[in-house]
Amino acid sequence: MIDLLTWASDPARRRPLLRLLVAAQVVYVLGVAGAGYATTALGQHIVLATTPVDPRDLLYGDFVRLRYAVSEAPLSQWHEAAPPRRRQGVFVLLAAGPDSLSTTVGVYPKAPMAGPNQAVLRAWVTDVYRHSLSLRFNLERYYVPEGSGLRLEKAGRLHPLRVHVSIAPWGQARITRVEDVVGKK
């Protein structure tokens, strides 16, 4: 029987394994970065209304915690016989309105087919109430340059901000930018 410790301690056998391990790590990091760029480049773009909350954290720097208008959906938009459960993964069908802001058309337990001017965004049920359900999209935290978090929070108190989101064909979503439309005028 071969002694694995002796076999693995031979430098001639260890170098290719080490190179393979380093190459796998490099491929993984490049894959994660490439998926982010591909989401932005190939994804379907939608615009959501939001209000920012709690822009500072001493450990993480400036970020804006976002609360979307589509995070609360009426229970009448749930398209399944069984009621939704907390922590359940769901799919939210969104349609662009006349002001280009996306609104909820329906909430589904399985991915629906999106029609023209519609998009499907992955979400999780955080709470189920008597007449509504609360959703989380994993797009609730947006890091901003140092010092700009307070500006966005103040603007968000006055009016909703617009968040541009890109949804990749494979379902990954990413915030591309947050803008204060009123502040630009």
JSON list of C-alpha atoms in Angstrom, two decimals:
[
{"chain": "A", "resi": 1, "resn": "MET", "atom": "CA", "xyz": [0.00, 0.00, 0.00]},
{"chain": "A", "resi": 2, "resn": "ILE", "atom": "CA", "xyz": [1.26, 3.51, -0.86]},
{"chain": "A", "resi": 3, "resn": "ASP", "atom": "CA", "xyz": [1.96, 5.85, 2.03]},
{"chain": "A", "resi": 4, "resn": "LEU", "atom": "CA", "xyz": [0.06, 9.06, 1.08]},
{"chain": "A", "resi": 5, "resn": "LEU", "atom": "CA", "xyz": [2.14, 11.32, 3.31]},
{"chain": "A", "resi": 6, "resn": "THR", "atom": "CA", "xyz": [5.37, 10.15, 1.70]},
{"chain": "A", "resi": 7, "resn": "TRP", "atom": "CA", "xyz": [3.83, 10.37, -1.77]},
{"chain": "A", "resi": 8, "resn": "ALA", "atom": "CA", "xyz": [2.52, 13.94, -1.20]},
{"chain": "A", "resi": 9, "resn": "SER", "atom": "CA", "xyz": [5.75, 15.15, 0.43]},
{"chain": "A", "resi": 10, "resn": "ASP", "atom": "CA", "xyz": [7.77, 14.51, -2.74]},
{"chain": "A", "resi": 11, "resn": "PRO", "atom": "CA", "xyz": [8.45, 18.01, -4.23]},
{"chain": "A", "resi": 12, "resn": "ALA", "atom": "CA", "xyz": [8.14, 16.70, -7.78]},
{"chain": "A", "resi": 13, "resn": "ARG", "atom": "CA", "xyz": [4.52, 15.72, -7.08]},
{"chain": "A", "resi": 14, "resn": "ARG", "atom": "CA", "xyz": [3.68, 18.71, -4.91]},
{"chain": "A", "resi": 15, "resn": "ARG", "atom": "CA", "xyz": [4.53, 21.48, -7.41]},
{"chain": "A", "resi": 16, "resn": "PRO", "atom": "CA", "xyz": [1.91, 20.53, -10.04]},
{"chain": "A", "resi": 17, "resn": "LEU", "atom": "CA", "xyz": [-0.72, 20.22, -7.33]},
{"chain": "A", "resi": 18, "resn": "LEU", "atom": "CA", "xyz": [0.18, 23.65, -5.97]},
{"chain": "A", "resi": 19, "resn": "ARG", "atom": "CA", "xyz": [0.07, 25.16, -9.45]},
{"chain": "A", "resi": 20, "resn": "LEU", "atom": "CA", "xyz": [-3.32, 23.56, -10.07]},
{"chain": "A", "resi": 21, "resn": "LEU", "atom": "CA", "xyz": [-4.64, 24.96, -6.79]},
{"chain": "A", "resi": 22, "resn": "VAL", "atom": "CA", "xyz": [-3.40, 28.49, -7.58]},
{"chain": "A", "resi": 23, "resn": "ALA", "atom": "CA", "xyz": [-4.79, 28.29, -11.12]},
{"chain": "A", "resi": 24, "resn": "ALA", "atom": "CA", "xyz": [-8.21, 27.20, -9.77]},
{"chain": "A", "resi": 25, "resn": "GLN", "atom": "CA", "xyz": [-8.28, 30.19, -7.42]},
{"chain": "A", "resi": 26, "resn": "VAL", "atom": "CA", "xyz": [-7.36, 32.61, -10.22]},
{"chain": "A", "resi": 27, "resn": "VAL", "atom": "CA", "xyz": [-10.05, 31.13, -12.50]},
{"chain": "A", "resi": 28, "resn": "TYR", "atom": "CA", "xyz": [-12.63, 31.46, -9.70]},
{"chain": "A", "resi": 29, "resn": "VAL", "atom": "CA", "xyz": [-11.82, 35.14, -9.03]},
{"chain": "A", "resi": 30, "resn": "LEU", "atom": "CA", "xyz": [-11.86, 35.95, -12.76]},
{"chain": "A", "resi": 31, "resn": "GLY", "atom": "CA", "xyz": [-15.17, 34.06, -13.13]},
{"chain": "A", "resi": 32, "resn": "VAL", "atom": "CA", "xyz": [-16.82, 36.07, -10.34]},
{"chain": "A", "resi": 33, "resn": "ALA", "atom": "CA", "xyz": [-15.59, 39.35, -11.83]},
{"chain": "A", "resi": 34, "resn": "GLY", "atom": "CA", "xyz": [-16.62, 38.25, -15.34]},
{"chain": "A", "resi": 35, "resn": "ALA", "atom": "CA", "xyz": [-20.10, 37.29, -14.16]},
{"chain": "A", "resi": 36, "resn": "GLY", "atom": "CA", "xyz": [-20.54, 40.77, -12.68]},
{"chain": "A", "resi": 37, "resn": "TYR", "atom": "CA", "xyz": [-19.49, 42.48, -15.90]},
{"chain": "A", "resi": 38, "resn": "ALA", "atom": "CA", "xyz": [-21.59, 40.10, -17.99]},
{"chain": "A", "resi": 39, "resn": "THR", "atom": "CA", "xyz": [-24.64, 40.84, -15.83]},
{"chain": "A", "resi": 40, "resn": "THR", "atom": "CA", "xyz": [-24.24, 44.55, -16.53]},
{"chain": "A", "resi": 41, "resn": "ALA", "atom": "CA", "xyz": [-23.49, 44.11, -20.24]},
{"chain": "A", "resi": 42, "resn": "LEU", "atom": "CA", "xyz": [-25.96, 41.36, -21.16]},
{"chain": "A", "resi": 43, "resn": "GLY", "atom": "CA", "xyz": [-28.67, 41.92, -18.59]},
{"chain": "A", "resi": 44, "resn": "GLN", "atom": "CA", "xyz": [-32.12, 43.40, -18.93]},
{"chain": "A", "resi": 45, "resn": "HIS", "atom": "CA", "xyz": [-32.23, 46.86, -17.34]},
{"chain": "A", "resi": 46, "resn": "ILE", "atom": "CA", "xyz": [-35.04, 47.93, -15.02]},
{"chain": "A", "resi": 47, "resn": "VAL", "atom": "CA", "xyz": [-35.58, 50.97, -12.79]},
{"chain": "A", "resi": 48, "resn": "LEU", "atom": "CA", "xyz": [-36.94, 50.69, -9.24]},
{"chain": "A", "resi": 49, "resn": "ALA", "atom": "CA", "xyz": [-38.12, 53.40, -6.84]},
{"chain": "A", "resi": 50, "resn": "THR", "atom": "CA", "xyz": [-36.45, 53.31, -3.43]},
{"chain": "A", "resi": 51, "resn": "THR", "atom": "CA", "xyz": [-35.84, 55.23, -0.25]},
{"chain": "A", "resi": 52, "resn": "PRO", "atom": "CA", "xyz": [-32.44, 54.99, 1.44]},
{"chain": "A", "resi": 53, "resn": "VAL", "atom": "CA", "xyz": [-32.04, 54.22, 5.14]},
{"chain": "A", "resi": 54, "resn": "ASP", "atom": "CA", "xyz": [-29.01, 54.13, 7.50]},
{"chain": "A", "resi": 55, "resn": "PRO", "atom": "CA", "xyz": [-26.09, 55.27, 5.32]},
{"chain": "A", "resi": 56, "resn": "ARG", "atom": "CA", "xyz": [-23.09, 54.77, 7.65]},
{"chain": "A", "resi": 57, "resn": "ASP", "atom": "CA", "xyz": [-21.26, 51.91, 9.24]},
{"chain": "A", "resi": 58, "resn": "LEU", "atom": "CA", "xyz": [-17.88, 52.41, 10.89]},
{"chain": "A", "resi": 59, "resn": "LEU", "atom": "CA", "xyz": [-16.62, 49.00, 9.79]},
{"chain": "A", "resi": 60, "resn": "TYR", "atom": "CA", "xyz": [-17.87, 48.95, 6.19]},
{"chain": "A", "resi": 61, "resn": "GLY", "atom": "CA", "xyz": [-17.71, 52.64, 5.21]},
{"chain": "A", "resi": 62, "resn": "ASP", "atom": "CA", "xyz": [-20.42, 54.55, 3.39]},
{"chain": "A", "resi": 63, "resn": "PHE", "atom": "CA", "xyz": [-23.27, 52.57, 1.99]},
{"chain": "A", "resi": 64, "resn": "VAL", "atom": "CA", "xyz": [-26.95, 53.12, 1.47]},
{"chain": "A", "resi": 65, "resn": "ARG", "atom": "CA", "xyz": [-29.47, 50.58, 2.67]},
{"chain": "A", "resi": 66, "resn": "LEU", "atom": "CA", "xyz": [-32.31, 50.61, 0.15]},
{"chain": "A", "resi": 67, "resn": "ARG", "atom": "CA", "xyz": [-36.01, 49.95, 0.71]},
{"chain": "A", "resi": 68, "resn": "TYR", "atom": "CA", "xyz": [-37.79, 49.37, -2.60]},
{"chain": "A", "resi": 69, "resn": "ALA", "atom": "CA", "xyz": [-41.39, 50.23, -3.39]},
{"chain": "A", "resi": 70, "resn": "VAL", "atom": "CA", "xyz": [-41.78, 46.69, -4.81]},
{"chain": "A", "resi": 71, "resn": "SER", "atom": "CA", "xyz": [-40.60, 45.15, -1.52]},
{"chain": "A", "resi": 72, "resn": "GLU", "atom": "CA", "xyz": [-44.22, 45.13, -0.32]},
{"chain": "A", "resi": 73, "resn": "ALA", "atom": "CA", "xyz": [-46.65, 43.21, -2.54]},
{"chain": "A", "resi": 74, "resn": "PRO", "atom": "CA", "xyz": [-50.37, 42.68, -1.97]},
{"chain": "A", "resi": 75, "resn": "LEU", "atom": "CA", "xyz": [-51.22, 39.08, -1.19]},
{"chain": "A", "resi": 76, "resn": "SER", "atom": "CA", "xyz": [-53.63, 39.17, -4.14]},
{"chain": "A", "resi": 77, "resn": "GLN", "atom": "CA", "xyz": [-50.56, 39.13, -6.44]},
{"chain": "A", "resi": 78, "resn": "TRP", "atom": "CA", "xyz": [-49.46, 35.71, -5.11]},
{"chain": "A", "resi": 79, "resn": "HIS", "atom": "CA", "xyz": [-50.04, 33.15, -7.88]},
{"chain": "A", "resi": 80, "resn": "GLU", "atom": "CA", "xyz": [-50.20, 29.82, -6.07]},
{"chain": "A", "resi": 81, "resn": "ALA", "atom": "CA", "xyz": [-52.88, 27.92, -4.17]},
{"chain": "A", "resi": 82, "resn": "ALA", "atom": "CA", "xyz": [-50.65, 27.30, -1.14]},
{"chain": "A", "resi": 83, "resn": "PRO", "atom": "CA", "xyz": [-49.92, 30.46, 0.88]},
{"chain": "A", "resi": 84, "resn": "PRO", "atom": "CA", "xyz": [-46.36, 31.86, 0.81]},
{"chain": "A", "resi": 85, "resn": "ARG", "atom": "CA", "xyz": [-43.97, 31.00, 3.65]},
{"chain": "A", "resi": 86, "resn": "ARG", "atom": "CA", "xyz": [-41.25, 33.03, 5.31]},
{"chain": "A", "resi": 87, "resn": "ARG", "atom": "CA", "xyz": [-37.79, 32.51, 3.75]},
{"chain": "A", "resi": 88, "resn": "GLN", "atom": "CA", "xyz": [-39.38, 31.02, 0.62]},
{"chain": "A", "resi": 89, "resn": "GLY", "atom": "CA", "xyz": [-37.64, 31.81, -2.65]},
{"chain": "A", "resi": 90, "resn": "VAL", "atom": "CA", "xyz": [-40.00, 33.50, -5.10]},
{"chain": "A", "resi": 91, "resn": "PHE", "atom": "CA", "xyz": [-39.94, 35.24, -8.46]},
{"chain": "A", "resi": 92, "resn": "VAL", "atom": "CA", "xyz": [-41.38, 38.72, -8.89]},
{"chain": "A", "resi": 93, "resn": "LEU", "atom": "CA", "xyz": [-42.74, 39.65, -12.32]},
{"chain": "A", "resi": 94, "resn": "LEU", "atom": "CA", "xyz": [-42.15, 43.36, -12.94]},
{"chain": "A", "resi": 95, "resn": "ALA", "atom": "CA", "xyz": [-43.49, 45.64, -15.66]},
{"chain": "A", "resi": 96, "resn": "ALA", "atom": "CA", "xyz": [-42.27, 49.10, -16.58]},
{"chain": "A", "resi": 97, "resn": "GLY", "atom": "CA", "xyz": [-44.85, 51.83, -16.03]},
{"chain": "A", "resi": 98, "resn": "PRO", "atom": "CA", "xyz": [-45.28, 55.05, -18.01]},
{"chain": "A", "resi": 99, "resn": "ASP", "atom": "CA", "xyz": [-42.66, 56.78, -15.82]},
{"chain": "A", "resi": 100, "resn": "SER", "atom": "CA", "xyz": [-40.19, 53.92, -16.58]},
{"chain": "A", "resi": 101, "resn": "LEU", "atom": "CA", "xyz": [-40.36, 52.71, -12.95]},
{"chain": "A", "resi": 102, "resn": "SER", "atom": "CA", "xyz": [-41.00, 48.98, -12.60]},
{"chain": "A", "resi": 103, "resn": "THR", "atom": "CA", "xyz": [-44.00, 47.81, -10.59]},
{"chain": "A", "resi": 104, "resn": "THR", "atom": "CA", "xyz": [-45.00, 44.36, -9.39]},
{"chain": "A", "resi": 105, "resn": "VAL", "atom": "CA", "xyz": [-47.33, 42.42, -11.67]},
{"chain": "A", "resi": 106, "resn": "GLY", "atom": "CA", "xyz": [-47.24, 39.15, -9.74]},
{"chain": "A", "resi": 107, "resn": "VAL", "atom": "CA", "xyz": [-45.30, 37.01, -7.26]},
{"chain": "A", "resi": 108, "resn": "TYR", "atom": "CA", "xyz": [-44.69, 33.37, -8.23]},
{"chain": "A", "resi": 109, "resn": "PRO", "atom": "CA", "xyz": [-43.11, 30.33, -6.56]},
{"chain": "A", "resi": 110, "resn": "LYS", "atom": "CA", "xyz": [-41.58, 29.30, -9.94]},
{"chain": "A", "resi": 111, "resn": "ALA", "atom": "CA", "xyz": [-40.11, 31.55, -12.61]},
{"chain": "A", "resi": 112, "resn": "PRO", "atom": "CA", "xyz": [-42.86, 32.86, -14.92]},
{"chain": "A", "resi": 113, "resn": "MET", "atom": "CA", "xyz": [-42.40, 33.71, -18.56]},
{"chain": "A", "resi": 114, "resn": "ALA", "atom": "CA", "xyz": [-41.83, 37.44, -18.95]},
{"chain": "A", "resi": 115, "resn": "GLY", "atom": "CA", "xyz": [-43.68, 39.24, -21.70]},
{"chain": "A", "resi": 116, "resn": "PRO", "atom": "CA", "xyz": [-42.55, 42.31, -23.58]},
{"chain": "A", "resi": 117, "resn": "ASN", "atom": "CA", "xyz": [-41.45, 45.16, -21.27]},
{"chain": "A", "resi": 118, "resn": "GLN", "atom": "CA", "xyz": [-41.46, 42.75, -18.31]},
{"chain": "A", "resi": 119, "resn": "ALA", "atom": "CA", "xyz": [-38.66, 41.32, -16.18]},
{"chain": "A", "resi": 120, "resn": "VAL", "atom": "CA", "xyz": [-38.38, 38.57, -13.58]},
{"chain": "A", "resi": 121, "resn": "LEU", "atom": "CA", "xyz": [-36.45, 39.33, -10.39]},
{"chain": "A", "resi": 122, "resn": "ARG", "atom": "CA", "xyz": [-35.53, 36.70, -7.79]},
{"chain": "A", "resi": 123, "resn": "ALA", "atom": "CA", "xyz": [-36.66, 37.47, -4.23]},
{"chain": "A", "resi": 124, "resn": "TRP", "atom": "CA", "xyz": [-37.23, 35.91, -0.82]},
{"chain": "A", "resi": 125, "resn": "VAL", "atom": "CA", "xyz": [-40.28, 36.29, 1.40]},
{"chain": "A", "resi": 126, "resn": "THR", "atom": "CA", "xyz": [-39.31, 37.96, 4.67]},
{"chain": "A", "resi": 127, "resn": "ASP", "atom": "CA", "xyz": [-42.78, 38.29, 6.22]},
{"chain": "A", "resi": 128, "resn": "VAL", "atom": "CA", "xyz": [-46.33, 37.29, 5.36]},
{"chain": "A", "resi": 129, "resn": "TYR", "atom": "CA", "xyz": [-49.08, 39.56, 6.65]},
{"chain": "A", "resi": 130, "resn": "ARG", "atom": "CA", "xyz": [-52.84, 39.35, 6.42]},
{"chain": "A", "resi": 131, "resn": "HIS", "atom": "CA", "xyz": [-53.10, 41.28, 3.14]},
{"chain": "A", "resi": 132, "resn": "SER", "atom": "CA", "xyz": [-49.50, 41.62, 1.95]},
{"chain": "A", "resi": 133, "resn": "LEU", "atom": "CA", "xyz": [-46.09, 40.04, 1.87]},
{"chain": "A", "resi": 134, "resn": "SER", "atom": "CA", "xyz": [-42.67, 41.57, 2.38]},
{"chain": "A", "resi": 135, "resn": "LEU", "atom": "CA", "xyz": [-39.84, 40.70, -0.02]},
{"chain": "A", "resi": 136, "resn": "ARG", "atom": "CA", "xyz": [-36.04, 40.91, -0.01]},
{"chain": "A", "resi": 137, "resn": "PHE", "atom": "CA", "xyz": [-34.04, 41.01, -3.27]},
{"chain": "A", "resi": 138, "resn": "ASN", "atom": "CA", "xyz": [-30.39, 40.94, -2.06]},
{"chain": "A", "resi": 139, "resn": "LEU", "atom": "CA", "xyz": [-30.10, 44.39, -3.64]},
{"chain": "A", "resi": 140, "resn": "GLU", "atom": "CA", "xyz": [-30.73, 46.26, -0.40]},
{"chain": "A", "resi": 141, "resn": "ARG", "atom": "CA", "xyz": [-27.17, 47.45, 0.21]},
{"chain": "A", "resi": 142, "resn": "TYR", "atom": "CA", "xyz": [-25.35, 49.79, -2.17]},
{"chain": "A", "resi": 143, "resn": "TYR", "atom": "CA", "xyz": [-21.82, 51.02, -1.38]},
{"chain": "A", "resi": 144, "resn": "VAL", "atom": "CA", "xyz": [-21.15, 54.63, -2.32]},
{"chain": "A", "resi": 145, "resn": "PRO", "atom": "CA", "xyz": [-18.04, 56.83, -2.43]},
{"chain": "A", "resi": 146, "resn": "GLU", "atom": "CA", "xyz": [-16.99, 58.26, 0.93]},
{"chain": "A", "resi": 147, "resn": "GLY", "atom": "CA", "xyz": [-19.16, 61.21, 1.93]},
{"chain": "A", "resi": 148, "resn": "SER", "atom": "CA", "xyz": [-21.97, 60.71, -0.58]},
{"chain": "A", "resi": 149, "resn": "GLY", "atom": "CA", "xyz": [-24.16, 58.43, 1.57]},
{"chain": "A", "resi": 150, "resn": "LEU", "atom": "CA", "xyz": [-25.61, 61.32, 3.61]},
{"chain": "A", "resi": 151, "resn": "ARG", "atom": "CA", "xyz": [-26.45, 63.25, 0.45]},
{"chain": "A", "resi": 152, "resn": "LEU", "atom": "CA", "xyz": [-28.44, 60.29, -0.91]},
{"chain": "A", "resi": 153, "resn": "GLU", "atom": "CA", "xyz": [-30.18, 59.78, 2.42]},
{"chain": "A", "resi": 154, "resn": "LYS", "atom": "CA", "xyz": [-31.26, 63.44, 2.59]},
{"chain": "A", "resi": 155, "resn": "ALA", "atom": "CA", "xyz": [-32.50, 63.34, -1.01]},
{"chain": "A", "resi": 156, "resn": "GLY", "atom": "CA", "xyz": [-34.37, 60.09, -0.28]},
{"chain": "A", "resi": 157, "resn": "ARG", "atom": "CA", "xyz": [-36.26, 61.71, 2.58]},
{"chain": "A", "resi": 158, "resn": "LEU", "atom": "CA", "xyz": [-37.69, 64.26, 0.14]},
{"chain": "A", "resi": 159, "resn": "HIS", "atom": "CA", "xyz": [-38.59, 61.94, -2.76]},
{"chain": "A", "resi": 160, "resn": "PRO", "atom": "CA", "xyz": [-37.94, 58.38, -3.95]},
{"chain": "A", "resi": 161, "resn": "LEU", "atom": "CA", "xyz": [-34.61, 57.71, -5.64]},
{"chain": "A", "resi": 162, "resn": "ARG", "atom": "CA", "xyz": [-34.24, 55.67, -8.83]},
{"chain": "A", "resi": 163, "resn": "VAL", "atom": "CA", "xyz": [-32.16, 52.50, -8.75]},
{"chain": "A", "resi": 164, "resn": "HIS", "atom": "CA", "xyz": [-31.04, 51.05, -12.07]},
{"chain": "A", "resi": 165, "resn": "VAL", "atom": "CA", "xyz": [-30.77, 47.25, -11.88]},
{"chain": "A", "resi": 166, "resn": "SER", "atom": "CA", "xyz": [-29.45, 44.86, -14.48]},
{"chain": "A", "resi": 167, "resn": "ILE", "atom": "CA", "xyz": [-30.85, 41.31, -14.50]},
{"chain": "A", "resi": 168, "resn": "ALA", "atom": "CA", "xyz": [-28.75, 38.72, -16.33]},
{"chain": "A", "resi": 169, "resn": "PRO", "atom": "CA", "xyz": [-30.39, 35.98, -18.42]},
{"chain": "A", "resi": 170, "resn": "TRP", "atom": "CA", "xyz": [-29.32, 33.44, -15.77]},
{"chain": "A", "resi": 171, "resn": "GLY", "atom": "CA", "xyz": [-31.13, 35.39, -13.00]},
{"chain": "A", "resi": 172, "resn": "GLN", "atom": "CA", "xyz": [-28.30, 37.26, -11.28]},
{"chain": "A", "resi": 173, "resn": "ALA", "atom": "CA", "xyz": [-29.20, 40.89, -10.51]},
{"chain": "A", "resi": 174, "resn": "ARG", "atom": "CA", "xyz": [-26.87, 43.81, -9.88]},
{"chain": "A", "resi": 175, "resn": "ILE", "atom": "CA", "xyz": [-27.33, 47.50, -9.11]},
{"chain": "A", "resi": 176, "resn": "THR", "atom": "CA", "xyz": [-25.71, 49.56, -11.84]},
{"chain": "A", "resi": 177, "resn": "ARG", "atom": "CA", "xyz": [-26.40, 52.99, -10.31]},
{"chain": "A", "resi": 178, "resn": "VAL", "atom": "CA", "xyz": [-28.55, 54.97, -7.90]},
{"chain": "A", "resi": 179, "resn": "GLU", "atom": "CA", "xyz": [-29.66, 58.38, -9.05]},
{"chain": "A", "resi": 180, "resn": "ASP", "atom": "CA", "xyz": [-31.38, 61.37, -7.57]},
{"chain": "A", "resi": 181, "resn": "VAL", "atom": "CA", "xyz": [-33.44, 62.61, -10.53]},
{"chain": "A", "resi": 182, "resn": "VAL", "atom": "CA", "xyz": [-34.73, 65.72, -8.76]},
{"chain": "A", "resi": 183, "resn": "GLY", "atom": "CA", "xyz": [-31.25, 66.66, -7.52]},
{"chain": "A", "resi": 184, "resn": "LYS", "atom": "CA", "xyz": [-29.88, 66.60, -11.11]},
{"chain": "A", "resi": 185, "resn": "LYS", "atom": "CA", "xyz": [-32.31, 69.20, -12.39]}
]
